[in-house]
Amino acid sequence: MTEQDFSRLSRIAFDVSGIVLSDAKKELVYSRIARRVRALGLSRFSEYCEYLDREKEKELNEFINSITTNLTSFFRESHHFEFLAKEIITQWRKNPKEPIRIWSSACSTGPEPYSIAITLRKNIKVDNLDIRILATDLDSDVLKKAKSGEYPLKEIELLPRDYHNCFYKNEDGAKARIKDEYKGLIQFNRLNLLGPWPMKKKFDVIFCRNVVIYFNKDTQVELFNRLHDALKPNGYLMIGHSENLYGANHLFKPLGRTIYQKK
Ligand SMILES: C[S@@+](CC[C@H](N)C(=O)[O-])C[C@H]1O[C@@H](n2cnc3c(N)ncnc32)[C@H](O)[C@@H]1O
């Protein structure tokens, strides 16, 4: 992969997804795109760049799916789910008629929205309420996995015992599937955080965790402004452990440990 190939691919990644592929990511891009080069029967990265230019409709999705980083886990950064259970849900209990909308805005393979659904069911009688979780991601492959709700059994067995009964064991014994009562609370859709957001209703809580780290500062500030707009008054924003609001700090009140409230 020449410098020119890498800069062509980085430019496309940035334009489409906002993801910045710095020089430090060269090895990673090399190994991920090499798979596409082989799968398409090509022999050079330059041929792949030309193919991507020529067949954008067909290949762009595959390219984007190849460059996203999808690391996630159930109850990752557990303090967010504790805050949801102890602080936010406690307020909702006082106002059971209000609709509740939660957005997991870079949901990857699904553990984040399922952790939200589990937290809701375990702490409030959701069947009497108008509660919906929207789970979106740019990467269509991870969304497919998220929708399936299937995870290696080993991953589920690592969770505290209390959560084991949220899953069915598959007959093959190797996988576990989230129960429908949790899945039923979630709507999965493909959505690019940089593109238009078709949702008309505002959200009570937005999880936007471990995704802005891949964006530059300008993209982050613009996104945090849009997330601010997408929240109801006093709505909550959860971000990742290594992220902060920088140029959008004035819009939110910090509540500690990467939890913010719309001002
Ligand atoms: C590291 S995962 C974070 C998953 C989850 N939020 C968590 O914290 O465990 C980052 C996700 O952001 C998604 N992503 C990257 N750029 C995006 C964009 N422009 N719009 C929507 N999702 C994006 C990736 O596909 C990936 O699944």
Short mmCIF file of C-alpha atoms and ligand atoms in Angstrom, two decimals, residues 17 19 68-73 76 105-108 112 137-139 142 191-194 209-211 214-215, ligand 1:
data_model
loop_
_atom_site.label_atom_id
_atom_site.label_comp_id
_atom_site.label_asym_id
_atom_site.label_seq_id
_atom_site.Cartn_x
_atom_site.Cartn_y
_atom_site.Cartn_z
CA SER A 17 -17.78 8.67 8.10
CA ILE A 19 -13.24 8.69 10.85
CA THR A 68 -14.72 0.86 11.64
CA THR A 69 -13.55 -0.35 15.05
CA ASN A 70 -16.39 -2.12 16.81
CA LEU A 71 -15.03 -3.06 20.23
CA THR A 72 -17.85 -3.19 22.77
CA SER A 73 -19.17 -5.28 25.65
CA ARG A 76 -19.16 -1.48 29.47
CA SER A 105 -26.04 6.17 18.72
CA ALA A 106 -23.03 3.97 17.85
CA CYS A 107 -24.38 0.64 19.05
CA SER A 108 -21.89 -1.67 17.32
CA GLU A 112 -24.87 -1.31 24.64
CA ASP A 137 -24.60 2.41 13.73
CA LEU A 138 -22.94 3.20 10.44
CA ASP A 139 -21.56 -0.32 9.97
CA VAL A 142 -22.34 -5.01 13.17
CA LEU A 191 -27.46 5.79 10.64
CA ASN A 192 -24.36 7.84 9.91
CA LEU A 193 -23.79 10.31 12.74
CA LEU A 194 -22.46 12.75 10.15
CA ARG A 209 -19.76 6.37 23.64
CA ASN A 210 -16.38 5.48 22.21
CA VAL A 211 -17.09 6.81 18.74
CA TYR A 214 -12.28 8.44 15.84
CA PHE A 215 -13.33 11.96 14.73
C1 LIG B 1 -15.83 1.24 19.50
S1 LIG B 1 -17.50 1.08 18.94
C2 LIG B 1 -18.38 1.68 20.35
C3 LIG B 1 -19.58 0.83 20.67
C4 LIG B 1 -20.35 1.21 21.93
N1 LIG B 1 -20.88 2.55 21.82
C5 LIG B 1 -19.51 1.06 23.17
O1 LIG B 1 -19.08 2.08 23.73
O2 LIG B 1 -19.25 -0.08 23.58
C6 LIG B 1 -17.63 2.45 17.79
C7 LIG B 1 -18.79 2.30 16.82
O3 LIG B 1 -18.98 3.55 16.15
C8 LIG B 1 -19.42 3.28 14.84
N2 LIG B 1 -19.22 4.47 13.99
C9 LIG B 1 -18.05 4.98 13.50
N3 LIG B 1 -18.28 6.08 12.75
C10 LIG B 1 -19.62 6.27 12.78
C11 LIG B 1 -20.48 7.24 12.18
N4 LIG B 1 -20.01 8.22 11.41
N5 LIG B 1 -21.81 7.13 12.40
C12 LIG B 1 -22.32 6.12 13.18
N6 LIG B 1 -21.56 5.19 13.75
C13 LIG B 1 -20.22 5.25 13.57
C14 LIG B 1 -18.59 2.08 14.42
O4 LIG B 1 -19.16 1.37 13.35
C15 LIG B 1 -18.53 1.28 15.73
O5 LIG B 1 -19.50 0.25 15.75
#
